[in-house]
Amino acid sequence: MFQDLLKRLIQPEPAPIADADARLALTALLVRVARSDHDYSAEETARIDAITQARYGLSAQDARDLRAEAEAMEAEAPDTVRFTRAIKDAVAYDERLAVIEALWQVVLADGQRAQEEDALLRLVSNLLGISDRDSALARQKVAN
């Protein structure tokens, strides 16, 4: 299942993906950022669940199930550069900007900004086509 989605995402010219696949890919990106500091905390998993519940209108159980699928997909996903560029090509700008906000929520969930998380978020923002300014505004919005 994940391999099919990953293959479609990393095609030379990926087509827009279905909503369910986009949810999974974007949630996998949240997981990747949360895991980047090698401290995948309960606060971060709870934040990911809260984000997916709010964004997609999921029940608590459905959010946990989506996160579990995303964790498995993230483990199989190619390097961050290819994976994120594929999402950029397959997902609309507004959705990607909202993802940056969600990523900042995850980074800030445990009350610490690890260098690994900051570095990965800068890379992901750039690869998603989001400017440093827009990413900083998203971080400020989430922090306040």
mmCIF file of N, CA and C in Angstrom:
data_model
loop_
_atom_site.group_PDB
_atom_site.id
_atom_site.type_symbol
_atom_site.label_atom_id
_atom_site.label_comp_id
_atom_site.label_asym_id
_atom_site.label_seq_id
_atom_site.Cartn_x
_atom_site.Cartn_y
_atom_site.Cartn_z
ATOM 1 N N MET A 1 0.826 -1.197 0.000
ATOM 2 C CA MET A 1 0.000 0.000 0.000
ATOM 3 C C MET A 1 0.862 1.250 0.000
ATOM 4 N N PHE A 2 1.808 1.335 0.955
ATOM 5 C CA PHE A 2 2.659 2.519 1.037
ATOM 6 C C PHE A 2 3.562 2.609 -0.179
ATOM 7 N N GLN A 3 4.037 1.458 -0.621
ATOM 8 C CA GLN A 3 4.953 1.462 -1.757
ATOM 9 C C GLN A 3 4.292 2.044 -2.992
ATOM 10 N N ASP A 4 3.007 1.740 -3.207
ATOM 11 C CA ASP A 4 2.296 2.279 -4.361
ATOM 12 C C ASP A 4 2.213 3.801 -4.264
ATOM 13 N N LEU A 5 1.852 4.314 -3.109
ATOM 14 C CA LEU A 5 1.765 5.765 -2.924
ATOM 15 C C LEU A 5 3.141 6.401 -3.082
ATOM 16 N N LEU A 6 4.154 5.807 -2.484
ATOM 17 C CA LEU A 6 5.504 6.351 -2.598
ATOM 18 C C LEU A 6 5.966 6.364 -4.049
ATOM 19 N N LYS A 7 5.679 5.297 -4.781
ATOM 20 C CA LYS A 7 6.048 5.244 -6.197
ATOM 21 C C LYS A 7 5.359 6.349 -6.976
ATOM 22 N N ARG A 8 4.069 6.555 -6.690
ATOM 23 C CA ARG A 8 3.346 7.621 -7.388
ATOM 24 C C ARG A 8 3.900 8.989 -7.027
ATOM 25 N N LEU A 9 4.289 9.175 -5.779
ATOM 26 C CA LEU A 9 4.817 10.468 -5.347
ATOM 27 C C LEU A 9 6.166 10.793 -5.973
ATOM 28 N N ILE A 10 6.991 9.787 -6.185
ATOM 29 C CA ILE A 10 8.344 10.081 -6.665
ATOM 30 C C ILE A 10 8.509 9.884 -8.169
ATOM 31 N N GLN A 11 7.408 9.787 -8.896
ATOM 32 C CA GLN A 11 7.479 9.768 -10.357
ATOM 33 C C GLN A 11 8.073 11.089 -10.843
ATOM 34 N N PRO A 12 8.654 11.098 -12.046
ATOM 35 C CA PRO A 12 9.233 12.349 -12.553
ATOM 36 C C PRO A 12 8.236 13.510 -12.546
ATOM 37 N N GLU A 13 6.981 13.225 -12.832
ATOM 38 C CA GLU A 13 5.958 14.266 -12.791
ATOM 39 C C GLU A 13 4.738 13.721 -12.057
ATOM 40 N N PRO A 14 4.763 13.790 -10.710
ATOM 41 C CA PRO A 14 3.645 13.221 -9.964
ATOM 42 C C PRO A 14 2.347 13.975 -10.223
ATOM 43 N N ALA A 15 1.280 13.220 -10.325
ATOM 44 C CA ALA A 15 -0.042 13.812 -10.490
ATOM 45 C C ALA A 15 -0.579 14.186 -9.112
ATOM 46 N N PRO A 16 -1.552 15.102 -9.076
ATOM 47 C CA PRO A 16 -2.180 15.376 -7.781
ATOM 48 C C PRO A 16 -2.688 14.066 -7.173
ATOM 49 N N ILE A 17 -2.590 13.966 -5.857
ATOM 50 C CA ILE A 17 -2.963 12.720 -5.203
ATOM 51 C C ILE A 17 -4.310 12.867 -4.514
ATOM 52 N N ALA A 18 -4.958 11.741 -4.298
ATOM 53 C CA ALA A 18 -6.266 11.716 -3.651
ATOM 54 C C ALA A 18 -6.160 12.244 -2.229
ATOM 55 N N ASP A 19 -7.271 12.742 -1.699
ATOM 56 C CA ASP A 19 -7.282 13.315 -0.355
ATOM 57 C C ASP A 19 -6.741 12.358 0.698
ATOM 58 N N ALA A 20 -7.158 11.106 0.664
ATOM 59 C CA ALA A 20 -6.702 10.146 1.674
ATOM 60 C C ALA A 20 -5.199 9.941 1.578
ATOM 61 N N ASP A 21 -4.660 9.887 0.365
ATOM 62 C CA ASP A 21 -3.222 9.730 0.188
ATOM 63 C C ASP A 21 -2.478 10.987 0.632
ATOM 64 N N ALA A 22 -3.048 12.148 0.339
ATOM 65 C CA ALA A 22 -2.422 13.401 0.774
ATOM 66 C C ALA A 22 -2.387 13.468 2.292
ATOM 67 N N ARG A 23 -3.464 13.071 2.933
ATOM 68 C CA ARG A 23 -3.488 13.039 4.400
ATOM 69 C C ARG A 23 -2.358 12.177 4.945
ATOM 70 N N LEU A 24 -2.217 11.005 4.361
ATOM 71 C CA LEU A 24 -1.193 10.072 4.818
ATOM 72 C C LEU A 24 0.205 10.639 4.583
ATOM 73 N N ALA A 25 0.455 11.175 3.399
ATOM 74 C CA ALA A 25 1.778 11.720 3.079
ATOM 75 C C ALA A 25 2.115 12.904 3.975
ATOM 76 N N LEU A 26 1.158 13.782 4.184
ATOM 77 C CA LEU A 26 1.414 14.966 5.008
ATOM 78 C C LEU A 26 1.586 14.589 6.476
ATOM 79 N N THR A 27 0.836 13.616 6.936
ATOM 80 C CA THR A 27 1.003 13.144 8.316
ATOM 81 C C THR A 27 2.356 12.468 8.476
ATOM 82 N N ALA A 28 2.800 11.744 7.463
ATOM 83 C CA ALA A 28 4.131 11.129 7.498
ATOM 84 C C ALA A 28 5.214 12.201 7.606
ATOM 85 N N LEU A 29 4.994 13.337 6.970
ATOM 86 C CA LEU A 29 5.948 14.438 7.072
ATOM 87 C C LEU A 29 5.973 14.995 8.498
ATOM 88 N N LEU A 30 4.811 15.087 9.135
ATOM 89 C CA LEU A 30 4.760 15.513 10.544
ATOM 90 C C LEU A 30 5.565 14.536 11.407
ATOM 91 N N VAL A 31 5.398 13.262 11.151
ATOM 92 C CA VAL A 31 6.129 12.236 11.907
ATOM 93 C C VAL A 31 7.629 12.374 11.669
ATOM 94 N N ARG A 32 8.019 12.600 10.424
ATOM 95 C CA ARG A 32 9.449 12.713 10.107
ATOM 96 C C ARG A 32 10.085 13.867 10.880
ATOM 97 N N VAL A 33 9.414 14.999 10.928
ATOM 98 C CA VAL A 33 9.969 16.143 11.669
ATOM 99 C C VAL A 33 10.018 15.836 13.159
ATOM 100 N N ALA A 34 8.971 15.208 13.683
ATOM 101 C CA ALA A 34 8.950 14.870 15.112
ATOM 102 C C ALA A 34 10.071 13.898 15.468
ATOM 103 N N ARG A 35 10.378 12.983 14.584
ATOM 104 C CA ARG A 35 11.430 11.990 14.847
ATOM 105 C C ARG A 35 12.842 12.525 14.596
ATOM 106 N N SER A 36 12.962 13.685 13.986
ATOM 107 C CA SER A 36 14.271 14.165 13.534
ATOM 108 C C SER A 36 15.267 14.403 14.656
ATOM 109 N N ASP A 37 14.791 14.670 15.867
ATOM 110 C CA ASP A 37 15.720 14.899 16.985
ATOM 111 C C ASP A 37 15.947 13.624 17.802
ATOM 112 N N HIS A 38 15.451 12.510 17.306
ATOM 113 C CA HIS A 38 15.599 11.196 17.953
ATOM 114 C C HIS A 38 14.896 11.145 19.309
ATOM 115 N N ASP A 39 13.905 12.006 19.500
ATOM 116 C CA ASP A 39 13.099 12.020 20.722
ATOM 117 C C ASP A 39 11.647 12.189 20.297
ATOM 118 N N TYR A 40 11.041 11.094 19.903
ATOM 119 C CA TYR A 40 9.658 11.095 19.424
ATOM 120 C C TYR A 40 8.758 11.003 20.649
ATOM 121 N N SER A 41 8.434 12.156 21.212
ATOM 122 C CA SER A 41 7.794 12.223 22.517
ATOM 123 C C SER A 41 6.280 12.050 22.459
ATOM 124 N N ALA A 42 5.722 11.761 23.619
ATOM 125 C CA ALA A 42 4.265 11.641 23.752
ATOM 126 C C ALA A 42 3.580 12.962 23.405
ATOM 127 N N GLU A 43 4.240 14.072 23.749
ATOM 128 C CA GLU A 43 3.665 15.387 23.411
ATOM 129 C C GLU A 43 3.580 15.559 21.898
ATOM 130 N N GLU A 44 4.600 15.089 21.191
ATOM 131 C CA GLU A 44 4.601 15.218 19.740
ATOM 132 C C GLU A 44 3.555 14.309 19.094
ATOM 133 N N THR A 45 3.423 13.088 19.574
ATOM 134 C CA THR A 45 2.403 12.206 18.994
ATOM 135 C C THR A 45 1.008 12.732 19.301
ATOM 136 N N ALA A 46 0.820 13.269 20.490
ATOM 137 C CA ALA A 46 -0.478 13.855 20.839
ATOM 138 C C ALA A 46 -0.779 15.062 19.953
ATOM 139 N N ARG A 47 0.247 15.860 19.679
ATOM 140 C CA ARG A 47 0.059 17.036 18.816
ATOM 141 C C ARG A 47 -0.280 16.602 17.399
ATOM 142 N N ILE A 48 0.400 15.583 16.894
ATOM 143 C CA ILE A 48 0.089 15.082 15.554
ATOM 144 C C ILE A 48 -1.353 14.593 15.501
ATOM 145 N N ASP A 49 -1.778 13.860 16.517
ATOM 146 C CA ASP A 49 -3.168 13.387 16.562
ATOM 147 C C ASP A 49 -4.143 14.557 16.595
ATOM 148 N N ALA A 50 -3.843 15.582 17.394
ATOM 149 C CA ALA A 50 -4.728 16.754 17.491
ATOM 150 C C ALA A 50 -4.800 17.489 16.157
ATOM 151 N N ILE A 51 -3.664 17.607 15.492
ATOM 152 C CA ILE A 51 -3.629 18.288 14.190
ATOM 153 C C ILE A 51 -4.477 17.539 13.180
ATOM 154 N N THR A 52 -4.309 16.224 13.104
ATOM 155 C CA THR A 52 -5.068 15.465 12.102
ATOM 156 C C THR A 52 -6.554 15.429 12.447
ATOM 157 N N GLN A 53 -6.879 15.386 13.728
ATOM 158 C CA GLN A 53 -8.298 15.450 14.111
ATOM 159 C C GLN A 53 -8.912 16.757 13.633
ATOM 160 N N ALA A 54 -8.228 17.864 13.913
ATOM 161 C CA ALA A 54 -8.764 19.181 13.554
ATOM 162 C C ALA A 54 -8.782 19.397 12.041
ATOM 163 N N ARG A 55 -7.702 19.031 11.365
ATOM 164 C CA ARG A 55 -7.584 19.272 9.916
ATOM 165 C C ARG A 55 -8.552 18.431 9.105
ATOM 166 N N TYR A 56 -8.720 17.182 9.522
ATOM 167 C CA TYR A 56 -9.466 16.242 8.692
ATOM 168 C C TYR A 56 -10.780 15.789 9.313
ATOM 169 N N GLY A 57 -11.148 16.349 10.468
ATOM 170 C CA GLY A 57 -12.408 15.985 11.104
ATOM 171 C C GLY A 57 -12.457 14.540 11.553
ATOM 172 N N LEU A 58 -11.333 14.036 12.043
ATOM 173 C CA LEU A 58 -11.246 12.634 12.449
ATOM 174 C C LEU A 58 -11.607 12.450 13.921
ATOM 175 N N SER A 59 -12.056 11.252 14.249
ATOM 176 C CA SER A 59 -12.227 10.883 15.654
ATOM 177 C C SER A 59 -10.837 10.668 16.243
ATOM 178 N N ALA A 60 -10.766 10.581 17.562
ATOM 179 C CA ALA A 60 -9.480 10.342 18.221
ATOM 180 C C ALA A 60 -8.863 9.028 17.736
ATOM 181 N N GLN A 61 -9.675 7.989 17.623
ATOM 182 C CA GLN A 61 -9.164 6.693 17.169
ATOM 183 C C GLN A 61 -8.695 6.757 15.722
ATOM 184 N N ASP A 62 -9.472 7.422 14.858
ATOM 185 C CA ASP A 62 -9.068 7.538 13.454
ATOM 186 C C ASP A 62 -7.768 8.326 13.325
ATOM 187 N N ALA A 63 -7.585 9.339 14.165
ATOM 188 C CA ALA A 63 -6.337 10.114 14.145
ATOM 189 C C ALA A 63 -5.159 9.238 14.567
ATOM 190 N N ARG A 64 -5.352 8.427 15.591
ATOM 191 C CA ARG A 64 -4.284 7.517 16.021
ATOM 192 C C ARG A 64 -3.966 6.495 14.923
ATOM 193 N N ASP A 65 -5.015 5.996 14.264
ATOM 194 C CA ASP A 65 -4.806 5.029 13.172
ATOM 195 C C ASP A 65 -4.044 5.666 12.015
ATOM 196 N N LEU A 66 -4.406 6.911 11.669
ATOM 197 C CA LEU A 66 -3.711 7.617 10.600
ATOM 198 C C LEU A 66 -2.244 7.830 10.973
ATOM 199 N N ARG A 67 -1.995 8.206 12.224
ATOM 200 C CA ARG A 67 -0.611 8.408 12.665
ATOM 201 C C ARG A 67 0.176 7.105 12.583
ATOM 202 N N ALA A 68 -0.440 5.998 12.983
ATOM 203 C CA ALA A 68 0.246 4.705 12.919
ATOM 204 C C ALA A 68 0.605 4.361 11.471
ATOM 205 N N GLU A 69 -0.313 4.598 10.546
ATOM 206 C CA GLU A 69 -0.014 4.363 9.127
ATOM 207 C C GLU A 69 1.098 5.294 8.656
ATOM 208 N N ALA A 70 1.034 6.545 9.094
ATOM 209 C CA ALA A 70 2.040 7.535 8.694
ATOM 210 C C ALA A 70 3.420 7.178 9.245
ATOM 211 N N GLU A 71 3.455 6.641 10.465
ATOM 212 C CA GLU A 71 4.732 6.214 11.045
ATOM 213 C C GLU A 71 5.355 5.113 10.190
ATOM 214 N N ALA A 72 4.531 4.179 9.747
ATOM 215 C CA ALA A 72 5.031 3.095 8.898
ATOM 216 C C ALA A 72 5.484 3.642 7.546
ATOM 217 N N MET A 73 4.702 4.548 6.970
ATOM 218 C CA MET A 73 5.076 5.126 5.683
ATOM 219 C C MET A 73 6.356 5.932 5.807
ATOM 220 N N GLU A 74 6.473 6.721 6.868
ATOM 221 C CA GLU A 74 7.673 7.545 7.060
ATOM 222 C C GLU A 74 8.913 6.677 7.122
ATOM 223 N N ALA A 75 8.805 5.526 7.757
ATOM 224 C CA ALA A 75 9.946 4.624 7.870
ATOM 225 C C ALA A 75 10.368 4.070 6.506
ATOM 226 N N GLU A 76 9.416 3.956 5.577
ATOM 227 C CA GLU A 76 9.703 3.428 4.242
ATOM 228 C C GLU A 76 10.006 4.509 3.217
ATOM 229 N N ALA A 77 9.680 5.753 3.546
ATOM 230 C CA ALA A 77 9.796 6.852 2.580
ATOM 231 C C ALA A 77 11.255 7.091 2.211
ATOM 232 N N PRO A 78 11.469 7.547 0.982
ATOM 233 C CA PRO A 78 12.838 7.865 0.581
ATOM 234 C C PRO A 78 13.353 9.072 1.362
ATOM 235 N N ASP A 79 14.537 9.492 1.020
ATOM 236 C CA ASP A 79 15.124 10.630 1.706
ATOM 237 C C ASP A 79 14.162 11.820 1.716
ATOM 238 N N THR A 80 14.354 12.698 2.660
ATOM 239 C CA THR A 80 13.448 13.830 2.855
ATOM 240 C C THR A 80 13.349 14.697 1.612
ATOM 241 N N VAL A 81 14.446 14.892 0.910
ATOM 242 C CA VAL A 81 14.435 15.754 -0.272
ATOM 243 C C VAL A 81 13.459 15.219 -1.315
ATOM 244 N N ARG A 82 13.596 13.949 -1.688
ATOM 245 C CA ARG A 82 12.708 13.384 -2.716
ATOM 246 C C ARG A 82 11.265 13.335 -2.228
ATOM 247 N N PHE A 83 11.079 12.914 -0.998
ATOM 248 C CA PHE A 83 9.738 12.777 -0.441
ATOM 249 C C PHE A 83 9.025 14.124 -0.401
ATOM 250 N N THR A 84 9.711 15.143 0.078
ATOM 251 C CA THR A 84 9.098 16.458 0.230
ATOM 252 C C THR A 84 8.866 17.131 -1.117
ATOM 253 N N ARG A 85 9.807 17.009 -2.023
ATOM 254 C CA ARG A 85 9.604 17.573 -3.363
ATOM 255 C C ARG A 85 8.415 16.921 -4.044
ATOM 256 N N ALA A 86 8.245 15.637 -3.810
ATOM 257 C CA ALA A 86 7.097 14.942 -4.390
ATOM 258 C C ALA A 86 5.793 15.493 -3.838
ATOM 259 N N ILE A 87 5.768 15.763 -2.547
ATOM 260 C CA ILE A 87 4.568 16.345 -1.951
ATOM 261 C C ILE A 87 4.309 17.724 -2.558
ATOM 262 N N LYS A 88 5.370 18.505 -2.737
ATOM 263 C CA LYS A 88 5.225 19.840 -3.326
ATOM 264 C C LYS A 88 4.541 19.762 -4.688
ATOM 265 N N ASP A 89 4.967 18.811 -5.493
ATOM 266 C CA ASP A 89 4.409 18.685 -6.840
ATOM 267 C C ASP A 89 2.987 18.152 -6.847
ATOM 268 N N ALA A 90 2.578 17.486 -5.776
ATOM 269 C CA ALA A 90 1.271 16.831 -5.766
ATOM 270 C C ALA A 90 0.225 17.537 -4.907
ATOM 271 N N VAL A 91 0.646 18.540 -4.117
ATOM 272 C CA VAL A 91 -0.269 19.175 -3.160
ATOM 273 C C VAL A 91 -0.283 20.691 -3.402
ATOM 274 N N ALA A 92 -1.460 21.298 -3.336
ATOM 275 C CA ALA A 92 -1.621 22.731 -3.577
ATOM 276 C C ALA A 92 -0.854 23.569 -2.540
ATOM 277 N N TYR A 93 -0.462 24.793 -2.953
ATOM 278 C CA TYR A 93 0.338 25.685 -2.105
ATOM 279 C C TYR A 93 -0.312 25.948 -0.750
ATOM 280 N N ASP A 94 -1.601 26.273 -0.746
ATOM 281 C CA ASP A 94 -2.282 26.582 0.520
ATOM 282 C C ASP A 94 -2.186 25.420 1.502
ATOM 283 N N GLU A 95 -2.312 24.231 0.988
ATOM 284 C CA GLU A 95 -2.212 23.037 1.827
ATOM 285 C C GLU A 95 -0.790 22.887 2.365
ATOM 286 N N ARG A 96 0.202 23.160 1.523
ATOM 287 C CA ARG A 96 1.604 23.068 1.969
ATOM 288 C C ARG A 96 1.913 24.114 3.032
ATOM 289 N N LEU A 97 1.376 25.311 2.876
ATOM 290 C CA LEU A 97 1.587 26.357 3.877
ATOM 291 C C LEU A 97 0.953 25.952 5.204
ATOM 292 N N ALA A 98 -0.227 25.366 5.148
ATOM 293 C CA ALA A 98 -0.878 24.875 6.367
ATOM 294 C C ALA A 98 -0.051 23.753 7.006
ATOM 295 N N VAL A 99 0.612 22.967 6.182
ATOM 296 C CA VAL A 99 1.467 21.896 6.701
ATOM 297 C C VAL A 99 2.652 22.497 7.467
ATOM 298 N N ILE A 100 3.210 23.587 6.973
ATOM 299 C CA ILE A 100 4.329 24.232 7.673
ATOM 300 C C ILE A 100 3.874 24.670 9.066
ATOM 301 N N GLU A 101 2.689 25.240 9.148
ATOM 302 C CA GLU A 101 2.140 25.605 10.466
ATOM 303 C C GLU A 101 2.034 24.376 11.357
ATOM 304 N N ALA A 102 1.502 23.306 10.806
ATOM 305 C CA ALA A 102 1.352 22.078 11.580
ATOM 306 C C ALA A 102 2.714 21.537 12.009
ATOM 307 N N LEU A 103 3.700 21.619 11.118
ATOM 308 C CA LEU A 103 5.046 21.158 11.463
ATOM 309 C C LEU A 103 5.616 21.971 12.625
ATOM 310 N N TRP A 104 5.394 23.280 12.610
ATOM 311 C CA TRP A 104 5.860 24.103 13.732
ATOM 312 C C TRP A 104 5.137 23.710 15.017
ATOM 313 N N GLN A 105 3.859 23.364 14.931
ATOM 314 C CA GLN A 105 3.150 22.910 16.132
ATOM 315 C C GLN A 105 3.815 21.673 16.713
ATOM 316 N N VAL A 106 4.221 20.757 15.845
ATOM 317 C CA VAL A 106 4.868 19.533 16.301
ATOM 318 C C VAL A 106 6.231 19.847 16.906
ATOM 319 N N VAL A 107 7.011 20.682 16.223
ATOM 320 C CA VAL A 107 8.344 21.042 16.729
ATOM 321 C C VAL A 107 8.243 21.679 18.114
ATOM 322 N N LEU A 108 7.250 22.524 18.308
ATOM 323 C CA LEU A 108 7.115 23.257 19.569
ATOM 324 C C LEU A 108 6.327 22.487 20.635
ATOM 325 N N ALA A 109 5.787 21.325 20.291
ATOM 326 C CA ALA A 109 4.905 20.574 21.197
ATOM 327 C C ALA A 109 5.585 20.171 22.495
ATOM 328 N N ASP A 110 6.856 19.819 22.433
ATOM 329 C CA ASP A 110 7.540 19.361 23.644
ATOM 330 C C ASP A 110 8.254 20.493 24.382
ATOM 331 N N GLY A 111 8.031 21.732 23.937
ATOM 332 C CA GLY A 111 8.613 22.881 24.616
ATOM 333 C C GLY A 111 10.075 23.112 24.301
ATOM 334 N N GLN A 112 10.622 22.352 23.365
ATOM 335 C CA GLN A 112 12.033 22.488 23.008
ATOM 336 C C GLN A 112 12.165 22.564 21.494
ATOM 337 N N ARG A 113 13.087 23.412 21.049
ATOM 338 C CA ARG A 113 13.397 23.485 19.617
ATOM 339 C C ARG A 113 14.783 22.901 19.423
ATOM 340 N N ALA A 114 14.823 21.658 19.047
ATOM 341 C CA ALA A 114 16.097 20.998 18.803
ATOM 342 C C ALA A 114 16.675 21.489 17.477
ATOM 343 N N GLN A 115 17.994 21.554 17.405
ATOM 344 C CA GLN A 115 18.663 21.994 16.177
ATOM 345 C C GLN A 115 18.284 21.117 14.989
ATOM 346 N N GLU A 116 18.149 19.811 15.236
ATOM 347 C CA GLU A 116 17.789 18.895 14.146
ATOM 348 C C GLU A 116 16.406 19.226 13.591
ATOM 349 N N GLU A 117 15.476 19.540 14.483
ATOM 350 C CA GLU A 117 14.124 19.878 14.043
ATOM 351 C C GLU A 117 14.126 21.193 13.261
ATOM 352 N N ASP A 118 14.840 22.198 13.780
ATOM 353 C CA ASP A 118 14.925 23.482 13.079
ATOM 354 C C ASP A 118 15.525 23.302 11.688
ATOM 355 N N ALA A 119 16.616 22.559 11.614
ATOM 356 C CA ALA A 119 17.290 22.355 10.332
ATOM 357 C C ALA A 119 16.385 21.620 9.343
ATOM 358 N N LEU A 120 15.719 20.582 9.822
ATOM 359 C CA LEU A 120 14.835 19.832 8.937
ATOM 360 C C LEU A 120 13.653 20.691 8.503
ATOM 361 N N LEU A 121 13.129 21.492 9.404
ATOM 362 C CA LEU A 121 11.991 22.339 9.032
ATOM 363 C C LEU A 121 12.402 23.395 8.013
ATOM 364 N N ARG A 122 13.596 23.948 8.133
ATOM 365 C CA ARG A 122 14.085 24.896 7.116
ATOM 366 C C ARG A 122 14.190 24.205 5.759
ATOM 367 N N LEU A 123 14.741 22.997 5.750
ATOM 368 C CA LEU A 123 14.871 22.240 4.512
ATOM 369 C C LEU A 123 13.493 21.930 3.920
ATOM 370 N N VAL A 124 12.600 21.421 4.752
ATOM 371 C CA VAL A 124 11.260 21.049 4.284
ATOM 372 C C VAL A 124 10.512 22.271 3.746
ATOM 373 N N SER A 125 10.591 23.382 4.453
ATOM 374 C CA SER A 125 9.923 24.609 3.984
ATOM 375 C C SER A 125 10.406 24.972 2.590
ATOM 376 N N ASN A 126 11.723 24.970 2.422
ATOM 377 C CA ASN A 126 12.310 25.304 1.133
ATOM 378 C C ASN A 126 11.855 24.325 0.061
ATOM 379 N N LEU A 127 11.899 23.034 0.363
ATOM 380 C CA LEU A 127 11.521 22.017 -0.618
ATOM 381 C C LEU A 127 10.035 22.053 -0.962
ATOM 382 N N LEU A 128 9.228 22.510 -0.009
ATOM 383 C CA LEU A 128 7.793 22.643 -0.277
ATOM 384 C C LEU A 128 7.467 23.945 -1.010
ATOM 385 N N GLY A 129 8.495 24.771 -1.230
ATOM 386 C CA GLY A 129 8.276 26.031 -1.937
ATOM 387 C C GLY A 129 7.740 27.130 -1.035
ATOM 388 N N ILE A 130 7.955 27.005 0.252
ATOM 389 C CA ILE A 130 7.493 27.992 1.224
ATOM 390 C C ILE A 130 8.684 28.884 1.584
ATOM 391 N N SER A 131 8.510 30.186 1.510
ATOM 392 C CA SER A 131 9.608 31.107 1.791
ATOM 393 C C SER A 131 9.970 31.085 3.275
ATOM 394 N N ASP A 132 11.203 31.495 3.572
ATOM 395 C CA ASP A 132 11.639 31.603 4.968
ATOM 396 C C ASP A 132 10.725 32.540 5.735
ATOM 397 N N ARG A 133 10.312 33.610 5.084
ATOM 398 C CA ARG A 133 9.425 34.588 5.725
ATOM 399 C C ARG A 133 8.088 33.946 6.095
ATOM 400 N N ASP A 134 7.482 33.223 5.149
ATOM 401 C CA ASP A 134 6.201 32.576 5.431
ATOM 402 C C ASP A 134 6.342 31.521 6.523
ATOM 403 N N SER A 135 7.467 30.815 6.525
ATOM 404 C CA SER A 135 7.700 29.826 7.579
ATOM 405 C C SER A 135 7.849 30.506 8.939
ATOM 406 N N ALA A 136 8.575 31.619 8.968
ATOM 407 C CA ALA A 136 8.738 32.359 10.226
ATOM 408 C C ALA A 136 7.395 32.896 10.718
ATOM 409 N N LEU A 137 6.572 33.385 9.805
ATOM 410 C CA LEU A 137 5.238 33.862 10.193
ATOM 411 C C LEU A 137 4.383 32.721 10.724
ATOM 412 N N ALA A 138 4.503 31.560 10.117
ATOM 413 C CA ALA A 138 3.764 30.385 10.590
ATOM 414 C C ALA A 138 4.223 30.007 11.993
ATOM 415 N N ARG A 139 5.539 30.037 12.224
ATOM 416 C CA ARG A 139 6.086 29.714 13.552
ATOM 417 C C ARG A 139 5.573 30.712 14.596
ATOM 418 N N GLN A 140 5.593 31.996 14.249
ATOM 419 C CA GLN A 140 5.109 33.022 15.181
ATOM 420 C C GLN A 140 3.632 32.827 15.485
ATOM 421 N N LYS A 141 2.854 32.508 14.476
ATOM 422 C CA LYS A 141 1.422 32.278 14.668
ATOM 423 C C LYS A 141 1.179 31.121 15.645
ATOM 424 N N VAL A 142 1.939 30.061 15.477
ATOM 425 C CA VAL A 142 1.783 28.874 16.324
ATOM 426 C C VAL A 142 2.280 29.147 17.738
ATOM 427 N N ALA A 143 3.365 29.891 17.868
ATOM 428 C CA ALA A 143 3.968 30.154 19.172
ATOM 429 C C ALA A 143 3.116 31.070 20.043
ATOM 430 N N ASN A 144 2.301 31.888 19.412
ATOM 431 C CA ASN A 144 1.481 32.848 20.188
ATOM 432 C C ASN A 144 0.150 32.317 20.594
#
